[in-house]
Structure formats: C-alpha cells, structure tokens
Amino acid sequence: MAVALGGNAILQAGQEGTADEQLANVKNACEQIAKLIDSGYEVVVSHGNGPQVGSLLIQHEAGSDEVPPMPLEICGAQTQGQIGYMVQQSLGNVFRELDINKNVLTTVTQVVVNEDDEAFANPTKPVGPFYSEEEAKKAMEEKDENWIEDSGRGWRKVVASPVPQKIVETESIKELIANDNVVVASGGGGIPVVEDENEQLSGVEAVIDKDLATRKLAEEVDADILMILTDVPNVAINFGTPQQENLGILTIAEMEEYQAEGHFGTGSMGPKVQAVVDFVKNGGERAIITSLDQALEAIEGKTGTQICADKDAVNQIA
Ligand code: ADP
Ligand code: MG
C-alpha cells in the first residue's frame, strides 16, 4: 500500500511552523501509519512539502547577502531529508513502542519529467514568498522568470508542474521494501529531473504534484492500494455549499462523472481525484482519500472516499 501524507498533516493551517509543531504532527501521522502496518499492510510513505519548501526559500532569500541561495530542486532535496528524518524518528519510536520489528528509511527521490512537457510553456504553480510588483517585474526581466499577482496578496513566482514519468530510485525502493523496511520516498512530488540522450540527469526548476507522483510511486512498487491522507474525511460534491454531499465508496465511472461536472478544486482535491481514478484504471485494486486520523477505519471500509473498478468490487468493501 502507498500512503501519501498531505502537507497540511505536517504543517497545519494557523500554526507557526516550528520544528516542535511539525514533529508533533508527524508523530500523529506515524501513529496512524503504524496501525496500518500492525494490522498487516506493507506500506511505502510519501508526503507533501509545500509549506516547508516555502519557508526554506524565504530563508535562502533572506541569507542571500552572505551565502548563495540554492535553486528550487535543491530545496526540494533538503525538505525530503527534513521530513524524512521526522518520519524515520517518529515511526521508529512508535514501532519500538508496539514491538514492530521494522526499520524506516528515506530515499532522496528524483522523478524524471519530459523536457518538452507542455507545462513548461505555461507555468502555473506558485512557490515561495510574496513580493512587490516592482521586485516581480525586475525578476521577470533579469532572470526570465514567470510571476503572477496572487489573489490580491502580492506577486509570486510560478513554476511549471510537469507530469511525473518515471521514478529514478524505484529498484532500490523495491529492494528495501522486500527486506522489511518502511520507505519514505518521492517526498514533495520528488525532485524533478530531465534525462538527456546519454541518460544524464539534471534538476529542473519545477514542482511535481505530490498526489500524481505518489500514484506513480504506487504503480512502480506494485502497490495494491493507494491511500491519500489529507485534512478532510471525504471528497465531496458541491463542496462548500449547502448542497454539499460526501462521497463514500464508488466506481471509477461514477467518479469520472463528478470530475467532468467540475466538483473538485484544481490545486487541491482535483489532483487527488485524478490520481485515484488513474491508479484504479491502471489495475490498482482500490484507492482511498480520507483524513489522517481515519486511515485504519477507511481501510476497513467504514469511512472515507474510495474508488473501485466496478460495482462488484464496491459491494465487497461496503
Ligand atoms: P494536501 O496538503 O493534503 O494536499 P490540499 O489542501 O491540497 O491538501 O487539498 C485538500 C483540500 O481540498 C481540502 O482541505 C478542501 O478545502 C479542498 N477541496 C476542494 N474541493 C474539494 C471537494 N470537492 N471535496 C473535498 N475537499 C475539497
Ligand atoms: Mg495538495
């Protein structure tokens, strides 16, 4: 089973973002993951990094008079290490409490994207802090960057969000899993790299959607279940309106109809729904979207939004 932890699970809205706060949130997440493992599931963990990479970009920028700031892909690697460390320690601690005899390891993960992915012609993903119009225009002229005015809050740099094609470290990740390790991989959607004709990789300034990257990871390690844990218990239709209805267990076809009707937020629930639909379409047994504290109940079919191939499979879980 592949389990994705939402960025909000690690740095919750309204929190300051201190190390202690993040560790406490990770610890809660790890208690849930340990329950899944304790009930017999083999788990690979991925996670978001939006808030962490945002903070890091501010730190690099603020220190840029004294030390050179690092590019986005290196900040991605840094946050994989940062969050991976927190998961390794917390999950390891819970394992020792529960007498689960497994090790936890993080792989710094590179994900190959296509150099000619159309996303590079149309960057849409805002990253880092807000700046004034003047600073934004200067960066656009001098550094050939793309910036947008973000909902009246100031100007932000935008980068491409290309489609993940291939995870570079898959073989090692599979070996680690086969040897009874719990692996943290593909954090923050993975570090986007492009591959040249001589199989040489290099990092690119882009952000891969973590939900799409987790689906890729799930498929490459032959996971049967994809579980995306976020801050809402269910996917809803007519979200945020008096007609809101939470979705339970449904077929791919039913979910695709709701997708076509436009019920899911583009930068939030949309990619999760796309990831679960594609995962099951590609042969995955079942995919779940639910909140972090309900992972175990969801796997038992008691809660959460779940997608199966057809009605027979739905009836088996319901
Ligand atoms: P994560 O950090 O886990 O990726 P996101 O903020 O990207 O979380 O996505 C989860 C959010 O998606 C929810 O908190 C909710 O506000 C929003 N959302 C948008 N559309 C829907 C929908 N149709 N049903 C449920 N939540 C939705
Ligand atoms: Mg998200």
mmCIF file of C-alpha atoms and ligand atoms in Angstrom:
data_model
loop_
_atom_site.group_PDB
_atom_site.id
_atom_site.type_symbol
_atom_site.label_atom_id
_atom_site.label_comp_id
_atom_site.label_asym_id
_atom_site.label_seq_id
_atom_site.Cartn_x
_atom_site.Cartn_y
_atom_site.Cartn_z
ATOM 1 C CA MET A 1 0.000 0.000 0.000
ATOM 2 C CA ALA A 2 1.228 3.522 -0.800
ATOM 3 C CA VAL A 3 0.251 6.211 1.701
ATOM 4 C CA ALA A 4 0.556 9.937 0.960
ATOM 5 C CA LEU A 5 0.626 12.456 3.802
ATOM 6 C CA GLY A 6 -0.751 15.889 2.925
ATOM 7 C CA GLY A 7 1.375 18.951 3.540
ATOM 8 C CA ASN A 8 -1.326 20.045 5.979
ATOM 9 C CA ALA A 9 -0.746 16.933 8.021
ATOM 10 C CA ILE A 10 2.756 18.165 8.762
ATOM 11 C CA LEU A 11 2.308 21.917 8.987
ATOM 12 C CA GLN A 12 -1.285 22.743 9.808
ATOM 13 C CA ALA A 13 -3.018 25.954 8.778
ATOM 14 C CA GLY A 14 -2.751 28.565 11.523
ATOM 15 C CA GLN A 15 0.365 27.049 13.067
ATOM 16 C CA GLU A 16 3.628 28.948 13.147
ATOM 17 C CA GLY A 17 5.591 26.059 11.697
ATOM 18 C CA THR A 18 8.163 25.483 14.431
ATOM 19 C CA ALA A 19 10.141 22.242 14.444
ATOM 20 C CA ASP A 20 8.250 21.093 17.545
ATOM 21 C CA GLU A 21 4.869 21.670 15.895
ATOM 22 C CA GLN A 22 5.912 19.803 12.770
ATOM 23 C CA LEU A 23 7.321 16.904 14.767
ATOM 24 C CA ALA A 24 4.120 16.614 16.808
ATOM 25 C CA ASN A 25 2.038 16.499 13.616
ATOM 26 C CA VAL A 26 4.330 13.915 12.060
ATOM 27 C CA LYS A 27 4.088 11.836 15.220
ATOM 28 C CA ASN A 28 0.274 11.766 14.929
ATOM 29 C CA ALA A 29 0.560 10.692 11.307
ATOM 30 C CA CYS A 30 3.054 7.979 12.209
ATOM 31 C CA GLU A 31 0.726 6.537 14.840
ATOM 32 C CA GLN A 32 -1.861 6.016 12.103
ATOM 33 C CA ILE A 33 0.654 4.524 9.694
ATOM 34 C CA ALA A 34 1.908 2.177 12.411
ATOM 35 C CA LYS A 35 -1.657 0.938 12.955
ATOM 36 C CA LEU A 36 -1.903 0.048 9.263
ATOM 37 C CA ILE A 37 1.399 -1.805 9.444
ATOM 38 C CA ASP A 38 0.422 -3.507 12.696
ATOM 39 C CA SER A 39 -2.684 -4.878 11.015
ATOM 40 C CA GLY A 40 -0.567 -6.472 8.301
ATOM 41 C CA TYR A 41 -0.215 -3.926 5.494
ATOM 42 C CA GLU A 42 3.122 -3.336 3.803
ATOM 43 C CA VAL A 43 3.452 0.428 3.470
ATOM 44 C CA VAL A 44 5.513 2.902 1.428
ATOM 45 C CA VAL A 45 5.124 6.523 2.566
ATOM 46 C CA SER A 46 5.195 9.728 0.553
ATOM 47 C CA HIS A 47 4.423 13.272 1.643
ATOM 48 C CA GLY A 48 3.879 16.867 0.552
ATOM 49 C CA ASN A 49 6.400 19.657 1.206
ATOM 50 C CA GLY A 50 4.660 22.878 0.104
ATOM 51 C CA PRO A 51 4.876 24.781 3.406
ATOM 52 C CA GLN A 52 8.399 23.531 4.186
ATOM 53 C CA VAL A 53 9.839 24.443 0.806
ATOM 54 C CA GLY A 54 8.111 27.838 1.057
ATOM 55 C CA SER A 55 9.861 28.525 4.378
ATOM 56 C CA LEU A 56 13.204 27.348 3.049
ATOM 57 C CA LEU A 57 13.003 29.648 0.022
ATOM 58 C CA ILE A 58 12.424 32.573 2.399
ATOM 59 C CA GLN A 59 15.472 31.539 4.441
ATOM 60 C CA HIS A 60 17.691 31.246 1.358
ATOM 61 C CA GLU A 61 16.463 34.604 0.098
ATOM 62 C CA ALA A 62 16.992 36.313 3.464
ATOM 63 C CA GLY A 63 20.532 34.958 3.728
ATOM 64 C CA SER A 64 21.484 35.663 0.123
ATOM 65 C CA ASP A 65 23.779 38.593 1.012
ATOM 66 C CA GLU A 66 26.030 36.194 2.896
ATOM 67 C CA VAL A 67 25.696 32.788 1.200
ATOM 68 C CA PRO A 68 24.416 31.878 -2.282
ATOM 69 C CA PRO A 69 20.739 30.823 -2.283
ATOM 70 C CA MET A 70 20.054 27.282 -3.525
ATOM 71 C CA PRO A 71 17.820 26.532 -6.514
ATOM 72 C CA LEU A 72 14.338 25.043 -6.081
ATOM 73 C CA GLU A 73 15.346 21.444 -6.799
ATOM 74 C CA ILE A 74 17.979 21.533 -4.063
ATOM 75 C CA CYS A 75 15.397 22.991 -1.673
ATOM 76 C CA GLY A 76 13.232 20.005 -2.668
ATOM 77 C CA ALA A 77 16.046 17.625 -1.702
ATOM 78 C CA GLN A 78 16.562 19.484 1.574
ATOM 79 C CA THR A 79 12.894 19.158 2.556
ATOM 80 C CA GLN A 80 12.838 15.455 1.636
ATOM 81 C CA GLY A 81 15.628 14.995 4.146
ATOM 82 C CA GLN A 82 13.951 17.206 6.736
ATOM 83 C CA ILE A 83 10.557 15.489 6.626
ATOM 84 C CA GLY A 84 12.083 12.061 6.076
ATOM 85 C CA TYR A 85 14.089 12.499 9.270
ATOM 86 C CA MET A 86 10.956 13.379 11.226
ATOM 87 C CA VAL A 87 9.110 10.323 9.865
ATOM 88 C CA GLN A 88 12.068 7.987 10.417
ATOM 89 C CA GLN A 89 12.400 9.034 14.017
ATOM 90 C CA SER A 90 8.681 9.180 14.866
ATOM 91 C CA LEU A 91 7.673 5.986 13.088
ATOM 92 C CA GLY A 92 10.697 4.196 14.551
ATOM 93 C CA ASN A 93 9.667 5.328 18.029
ATOM 94 C CA VAL A 94 6.117 4.038 17.546
ATOM 95 C CA PHE A 95 7.460 0.737 16.173
ATOM 96 C CA ARG A 96 9.547 0.234 19.321
ATOM 97 C CA GLU A 97 6.502 1.013 21.480
ATOM 98 C CA LEU A 98 4.409 -1.533 19.590
ATOM 99 C CA ASP A 99 7.195 -4.091 19.221
ATOM 100 C CA ILE A 100 7.116 -3.899 15.436
ATOM 101 C CA ASN A 101 10.424 -5.132 14.122
ATOM 102 C CA LYS A 102 10.977 -2.927 11.060
ATOM 103 C CA ASN A 103 13.386 -0.171 10.029
ATOM 104 C CA VAL A 104 12.365 3.129 8.468
ATOM 105 C CA LEU A 105 14.455 4.722 5.699
ATOM 106 C CA THR A 106 14.154 7.777 3.489
ATOM 107 C CA THR A 107 15.284 7.824 -0.134
ATOM 108 C CA VAL A 108 16.102 11.153 -1.688
ATOM 109 C CA THR A 109 13.960 10.613 -4.768
ATOM 110 C CA GLN A 110 14.378 12.007 -8.284
ATOM 111 C CA VAL A 111 11.463 11.924 -10.686
ATOM 112 C CA VAL A 112 12.003 12.203 -14.424
ATOM 113 C CA VAL A 113 9.815 14.654 -16.336
ATOM 114 C CA ASN A 114 9.715 15.359 -20.089
ATOM 115 C CA GLU A 115 11.730 18.358 -21.169
ATOM 116 C CA ASP A 116 9.002 19.151 -23.696
ATOM 117 C CA ASP A 117 6.122 18.715 -21.220
ATOM 118 C CA GLU A 118 3.628 21.420 -22.165
ATOM 119 C CA ALA A 119 3.622 22.603 -18.520
ATOM 120 C CA PHE A 120 6.981 24.321 -19.154
ATOM 121 C CA ALA A 121 5.321 26.660 -21.650
ATOM 122 C CA ASN A 122 2.615 27.543 -19.130
ATOM 123 C CA PRO A 123 3.929 27.683 -15.532
ATOM 124 C CA THR A 124 1.060 27.687 -13.025
ATOM 125 C CA LYS A 125 2.394 26.597 -9.640
ATOM 126 C CA PRO A 126 3.152 29.476 -7.198
ATOM 127 C CA VAL A 127 6.225 28.912 -4.995
ATOM 128 C CA GLY A 128 7.933 30.834 -2.203
ATOM 129 C CA PRO A 129 7.108 34.169 -0.583
ATOM 130 C CA PHE A 130 5.099 37.144 -1.854
ATOM 131 C CA TYR A 131 6.917 40.168 -3.311
ATOM 132 C CA SER A 132 6.048 43.667 -4.532
ATOM 133 C CA GLU A 133 5.121 44.315 -8.152
ATOM 134 C CA GLU A 134 8.415 46.154 -8.632
ATOM 135 C CA GLU A 135 10.520 43.219 -7.426
ATOM 136 C CA ALA A 136 8.466 40.798 -9.510
ATOM 137 C CA LYS A 137 8.941 42.831 -12.689
ATOM 138 C CA LYS A 138 12.675 43.070 -12.063
ATOM 139 C CA ALA A 139 12.932 39.271 -11.664
ATOM 140 C CA MET A 140 10.889 38.733 -14.826
ATOM 141 C CA GLU A 141 13.202 40.992 -16.846
ATOM 142 C CA GLU A 142 16.545 39.992 -15.379
ATOM 143 C CA LYS A 143 16.062 36.289 -14.751
ATOM 144 C CA ASP A 144 13.499 35.338 -17.379
ATOM 145 C CA GLU A 145 11.159 34.056 -14.666
ATOM 146 C CA ASN A 146 7.362 33.892 -14.602
ATOM 147 C CA TRP A 147 5.475 35.742 -11.885
ATOM 148 C CA ILE A 148 1.781 36.291 -11.172
ATOM 149 C CA GLU A 149 -0.312 38.513 -8.949
ATOM 150 C CA ASP A 150 -1.760 36.031 -6.435
ATOM 151 C CA SER A 151 -5.327 36.860 -5.298
ATOM 152 C CA GLY A 152 -4.551 40.408 -4.099
ATOM 153 C CA ARG A 153 -1.861 39.190 -1.691
ATOM 154 C CA GLY A 154 1.196 40.191 -3.721
ATOM 155 C CA TRP A 155 3.371 38.788 -6.502
ATOM 156 C CA ARG A 156 4.714 35.245 -6.532
ATOM 157 C CA LYS A 157 6.992 33.308 -8.759
ATOM 158 C CA VAL A 158 5.274 30.500 -10.664
ATOM 159 C CA VAL A 159 6.968 27.375 -11.977
ATOM 160 C CA ALA A 160 5.868 24.522 -14.211
ATOM 161 C CA SER A 161 4.106 21.476 -12.796
ATOM 162 C CA PRO A 162 5.049 18.735 -15.288
ATOM 163 C CA VAL A 163 3.692 15.167 -15.337
ATOM 164 C CA PRO A 164 5.862 12.601 -13.494
ATOM 165 C CA GLN A 165 7.181 9.998 -15.975
ATOM 166 C CA LYS A 166 9.494 7.711 -14.014
ATOM 167 C CA ILE A 167 10.956 7.413 -10.525
ATOM 168 C CA VAL A 168 14.738 7.031 -10.725
ATOM 169 C CA GLU A 169 15.229 5.121 -7.446
ATOM 170 C CA THR A 170 12.412 2.564 -7.874
ATOM 171 C CA GLU A 171 14.591 -0.561 -7.924
ATOM 172 C CA SER A 172 16.304 0.329 -4.647
ATOM 173 C CA ILE A 173 12.997 1.272 -3.047
ATOM 174 C CA LYS A 174 11.531 -2.119 -4.015
ATOM 175 C CA GLU A 175 14.524 -3.963 -2.589
ATOM 176 C CA LEU A 176 14.239 -2.075 0.680
ATOM 177 C CA ILE A 177 10.521 -2.880 0.922
ATOM 178 C CA ALA A 178 11.169 -6.551 0.138
ATOM 179 C CA ASN A 179 13.668 -6.590 3.016
ATOM 180 C CA ASP A 180 11.046 -5.435 5.510
ATOM 181 C CA ASN A 181 11.897 -1.735 5.580
ATOM 182 C CA VAL A 182 9.319 1.020 5.583
ATOM 183 C CA VAL A 183 10.482 3.501 2.930
ATOM 184 C CA VAL A 184 9.731 7.207 2.743
ATOM 185 C CA ALA A 185 10.013 8.169 -0.929
ATOM 186 C CA SER A 186 9.047 10.746 -3.501
ATOM 187 C CA GLY A 187 8.561 13.483 -0.883
ATOM 188 C CA GLY A 188 7.131 16.736 -2.201
ATOM 189 C CA GLY A 189 6.353 15.017 -5.505
ATOM 190 C CA GLY A 190 10.016 14.091 -5.945
ATOM 191 C CA ILE A 191 12.887 16.207 -7.265
ATOM 192 C CA PRO A 192 12.089 16.954 -10.912
ATOM 193 C CA VAL A 193 14.904 15.997 -13.279
ATOM 194 C CA VAL A 194 15.245 15.690 -17.043
ATOM 195 C CA GLU A 195 17.210 12.981 -18.814
ATOM 196 C CA ASP A 196 19.379 13.631 -21.884
ATOM 197 C CA GLU A 197 20.207 11.239 -24.727
ATOM 198 C CA ASN A 198 23.203 9.885 -22.746
ATOM 199 C CA GLU A 199 20.994 9.063 -19.747
ATOM 200 C CA GLN A 200 22.439 12.010 -17.809
ATOM 201 C CA LEU A 201 20.049 13.572 -15.289
ATOM 202 C CA SER A 202 19.857 17.192 -14.229
ATOM 203 C CA GLY A 203 17.478 19.068 -11.935
ATOM 204 C CA VAL A 204 14.896 21.499 -13.333
ATOM 205 C CA GLU A 205 13.051 24.370 -11.690
ATOM 206 C CA ALA A 206 9.585 22.847 -11.413
ATOM 207 C CA VAL A 207 7.229 21.261 -8.878
ATOM 208 C CA ILE A 208 5.649 17.864 -9.451
ATOM 209 C CA ASP A 209 2.211 17.424 -7.899
ATOM 210 C CA LYS A 210 2.686 15.120 -4.915
ATOM 211 C CA ASP A 211 -0.585 13.233 -5.483
ATOM 212 C CA LEU A 212 0.325 12.373 -9.081
ATOM 213 C CA ALA A 213 3.857 11.429 -8.006
ATOM 214 C CA THR A 214 2.518 9.161 -5.256
ATOM 215 C CA ARG A 215 0.313 7.391 -7.799
ATOM 216 C CA LYS A 216 3.426 6.851 -9.944
ATOM 217 C CA LEU A 217 5.304 5.518 -6.902
ATOM 218 C CA ALA A 218 2.379 3.221 -6.031
ATOM 219 C CA GLU A 219 2.391 1.759 -9.541
ATOM 220 C CA GLU A 220 6.152 1.366 -9.774
ATOM 221 C CA VAL A 221 6.342 -0.584 -6.494
ATOM 222 C CA ASP A 222 3.255 -2.652 -7.485
ATOM 223 C CA ALA A 223 1.099 -1.410 -4.604
ATOM 224 C CA ASP A 224 -2.445 -2.792 -4.495
ATOM 225 C CA ILE A 225 -3.888 0.163 -2.565
ATOM 226 C CA LEU A 226 -3.281 3.902 -2.856
ATOM 227 C CA MET A 227 -4.290 5.913 0.211
ATOM 228 C CA ILE A 228 -4.157 9.719 0.144
ATOM 229 C CA LEU A 229 -4.432 11.229 3.619
ATOM 230 C CA THR A 230 -5.402 14.890 3.830
ATOM 231 C CA ASP A 231 -7.364 17.258 6.086
ATOM 232 C CA VAL A 232 -10.937 16.291 5.088
ATOM 233 C CA PRO A 233 -12.583 12.893 5.784
ATOM 234 C CA ASN A 234 -14.259 12.663 2.378
ATOM 235 C CA VAL A 235 -14.246 14.012 -1.126
ATOM 236 C CA ALA A 236 -17.470 15.976 -1.597
ATOM 237 C CA ILE A 237 -19.641 17.132 -4.449
ATOM 238 C CA ASN A 238 -20.989 20.678 -4.278
ATOM 239 C CA PHE A 239 -18.138 21.276 -1.827
ATOM 240 C CA GLY A 240 -18.585 24.251 0.483
ATOM 241 C CA THR A 241 -22.248 24.820 -0.473
ATOM 242 C CA PRO A 242 -25.447 23.947 1.444
ATOM 243 C CA GLN A 243 -25.858 21.079 -1.079
ATOM 244 C CA GLN A 244 -22.518 19.500 -0.135
ATOM 245 C CA GLU A 245 -22.636 15.693 -0.190
ATOM 246 C CA ASN A 246 -19.775 13.498 0.955
ATOM 247 C CA LEU A 247 -18.813 10.622 -1.336
ATOM 248 C CA GLY A 248 -18.377 7.091 0.062
ATOM 249 C CA ILE A 249 -17.443 4.026 -1.951
ATOM 250 C CA LEU A 250 -17.918 4.422 -5.694
ATOM 251 C CA THR A 251 -16.803 3.177 -9.089
ATOM 252 C CA ILE A 252 -14.334 4.849 -11.450
ATOM 253 C CA ALA A 253 -17.188 5.648 -13.835
ATOM 254 C CA GLU A 254 -19.194 7.400 -11.124
ATOM 255 C CA MET A 255 -16.178 9.435 -10.018
ATOM 256 C CA GLU A 256 -15.368 10.421 -13.588
ATOM 257 C CA GLU A 257 -18.861 11.811 -13.994
ATOM 258 C CA TYR A 258 -18.405 14.067 -10.960
ATOM 259 C CA GLN A 259 -14.975 15.029 -12.264
ATOM 260 C CA ALA A 260 -16.487 16.071 -15.572
ATOM 261 C CA GLU A 261 -19.051 18.170 -13.695
ATOM 262 C CA GLY A 262 -16.164 20.126 -12.114
ATOM 263 C CA HIS A 263 -16.670 19.399 -8.402
ATOM 264 C CA PHE A 264 -13.003 19.230 -7.401
ATOM 265 C CA GLY A 265 -10.635 22.153 -6.696
ATOM 266 C CA THR A 266 -7.866 22.478 -9.311
ATOM 267 C CA GLY A 267 -4.878 22.873 -6.979
ATOM 268 C CA SER A 268 -6.266 20.805 -4.094
ATOM 269 C CA MET A 269 -8.790 17.962 -4.443
ATOM 270 C CA GLY A 270 -8.545 17.802 -8.258
ATOM 271 C CA PRO A 271 -5.121 16.106 -8.439
ATOM 272 C CA LYS A 272 -6.060 13.645 -5.670
ATOM 273 C CA VAL A 273 -9.174 12.538 -7.548
ATOM 274 C CA GLN A 274 -7.162 12.290 -10.778
ATOM 275 C CA ALA A 275 -4.527 10.185 -9.002
ATOM 276 C CA VAL A 276 -7.016 7.703 -7.514
ATOM 277 C CA VAL A 277 -9.001 7.362 -10.748
ATOM 278 C CA ASP A 278 -5.844 6.745 -12.806
ATOM 279 C CA PHE A 279 -4.446 4.315 -10.234
ATOM 280 C CA VAL A 280 -7.501 2.040 -10.318
ATOM 281 C CA LYS A 281 -7.871 2.405 -14.095
ATOM 282 C CA ASN A 282 -4.299 1.165 -14.438
ATOM 283 C CA GLY A 283 -5.049 -2.001 -12.496
ATOM 284 C CA GLY A 284 -4.860 -0.851 -8.857
ATOM 285 C CA GLU A 285 -7.285 -2.679 -6.584
ATOM 286 C CA ARG A 286 -8.594 0.245 -4.565
ATOM 287 C CA ALA A 287 -7.815 3.878 -3.826
ATOM 288 C CA ILE A 288 -8.835 5.916 -0.805
ATOM 289 C CA ILE A 289 -8.961 9.610 0.043
ATOM 290 C CA THR A 290 -9.613 10.407 3.698
ATOM 291 C CA SER A 291 -8.328 12.315 6.696
ATOM 292 C CA LEU A 292 -5.243 11.317 8.553
ATOM 293 C CA ASP A 293 -6.982 10.192 11.731
ATOM 294 C CA GLN A 294 -9.247 7.771 9.856
ATOM 295 C CA ALA A 295 -6.727 5.721 7.916
ATOM 296 C CA LEU A 296 -7.471 2.445 9.668
ATOM 297 C CA GLU A 297 -11.258 2.813 9.607
ATOM 298 C CA ALA A 298 -11.053 3.668 5.923
ATOM 299 C CA ILE A 299 -9.073 0.554 5.086
ATOM 300 C CA GLU A 300 -11.815 -1.433 6.828
ATOM 301 C CA GLY A 301 -14.384 0.206 4.550
ATOM 302 C CA LYS A 302 -16.056 2.176 7.338
ATOM 303 C CA THR A 303 -15.269 5.695 6.190
ATOM 304 C CA GLY A 304 -13.509 7.828 3.583
ATOM 305 C CA THR A 305 -13.995 8.156 -0.144
ATOM 306 C CA GLN A 306 -12.965 5.010 -2.004
ATOM 307 C CA ILE A 307 -12.734 4.159 -5.676
ATOM 308 C CA CYS A 308 -13.006 0.657 -7.093
ATOM 309 C CA ALA A 309 -13.041 -0.658 -10.648
ATOM 310 C CA ASP A 310 -16.706 -1.734 -10.712
ATOM 311 C CA LYS A 311 -19.896 -2.385 -8.724
ATOM 312 C CA ASP A 312 -18.805 -5.889 -7.661
ATOM 313 C CA ALA A 313 -15.657 -4.519 -6.055
ATOM 314 C CA VAL A 314 -17.673 -1.748 -4.359
ATOM 315 C CA ASN A 315 -20.064 -4.303 -2.852
ATOM 316 C CA GLN A 316 -17.178 -6.323 -1.477
ATOM 317 C CA ILE A 317 -15.952 -3.390 0.598
ATOM 318 C CA ALA A 318 -19.320 -1.857 1.531
HETATM 319 P P1 ADP B 1 -2.944 18.326 0.916
HETATM 320 O O1 ADP B 1 -1.984 19.187 1.641
HETATM 321 O O2 ADP B 1 -3.352 17.142 1.690
HETATM 322 O O3 ADP B 1 -2.535 18.011 -0.500
HETATM 323 P P2 ADP B 1 -4.899 20.222 -0.207
HETATM 324 O O4 ADP B 1 -5.159 21.495 0.534
HETATM 325 O O5 ADP B 1 -4.067 20.281 -1.443
HETATM 326 O O6 ADP B 1 -4.303 19.187 0.857
HETATM 327 O O7 ADP B 1 -6.300 19.526 -0.580
HETATM 328 C C1 ADP B 1 -7.300 19.288 0.408
HETATM 329 C C2 ADP B 1 -8.348 20.399 0.373
HETATM 330 O O8 ADP B 1 -9.110 20.327 -0.823
HETATM 331 C C3 ADP B 1 -9.412 20.348 1.436
HETATM 332 O O9 ADP B 1 -8.984 20.913 2.651
HETATM 333 C C4 ADP B 1 -10.558 21.170 0.812
HETATM 334 O O10 ADP B 1 -10.525 22.510 1.264
HETATM 335 C C5 ADP B 1 -10.226 21.196 -0.691
HETATM 336 N N1 ADP B 1 -11.294 20.741 -1.596
HETATM 337 C C6 ADP B 1 -11.510 21.271 -2.824
HETATM 338 N N2 ADP B 1 -12.527 20.666 -3.437
HETATM 339 C C7 ADP B 1 -12.980 19.688 -2.591
HETATM 340 C C8 ADP B 1 -14.027 18.709 -2.688
HETATM 341 N N3 ADP B 1 -14.804 18.604 -3.759
HETATM 342 N N4 ADP B 1 -14.211 17.860 -1.631
HETATM 343 C C9 ADP B 1 -13.419 17.957 -0.525
HETATM 344 N N5 ADP B 1 -12.420 18.885 -0.398
HETATM 345 C C10 ADP B 1 -12.193 19.745 -1.412
HETATM 346 MG MG MG B 2 -2.263 19.388 -2.138
#
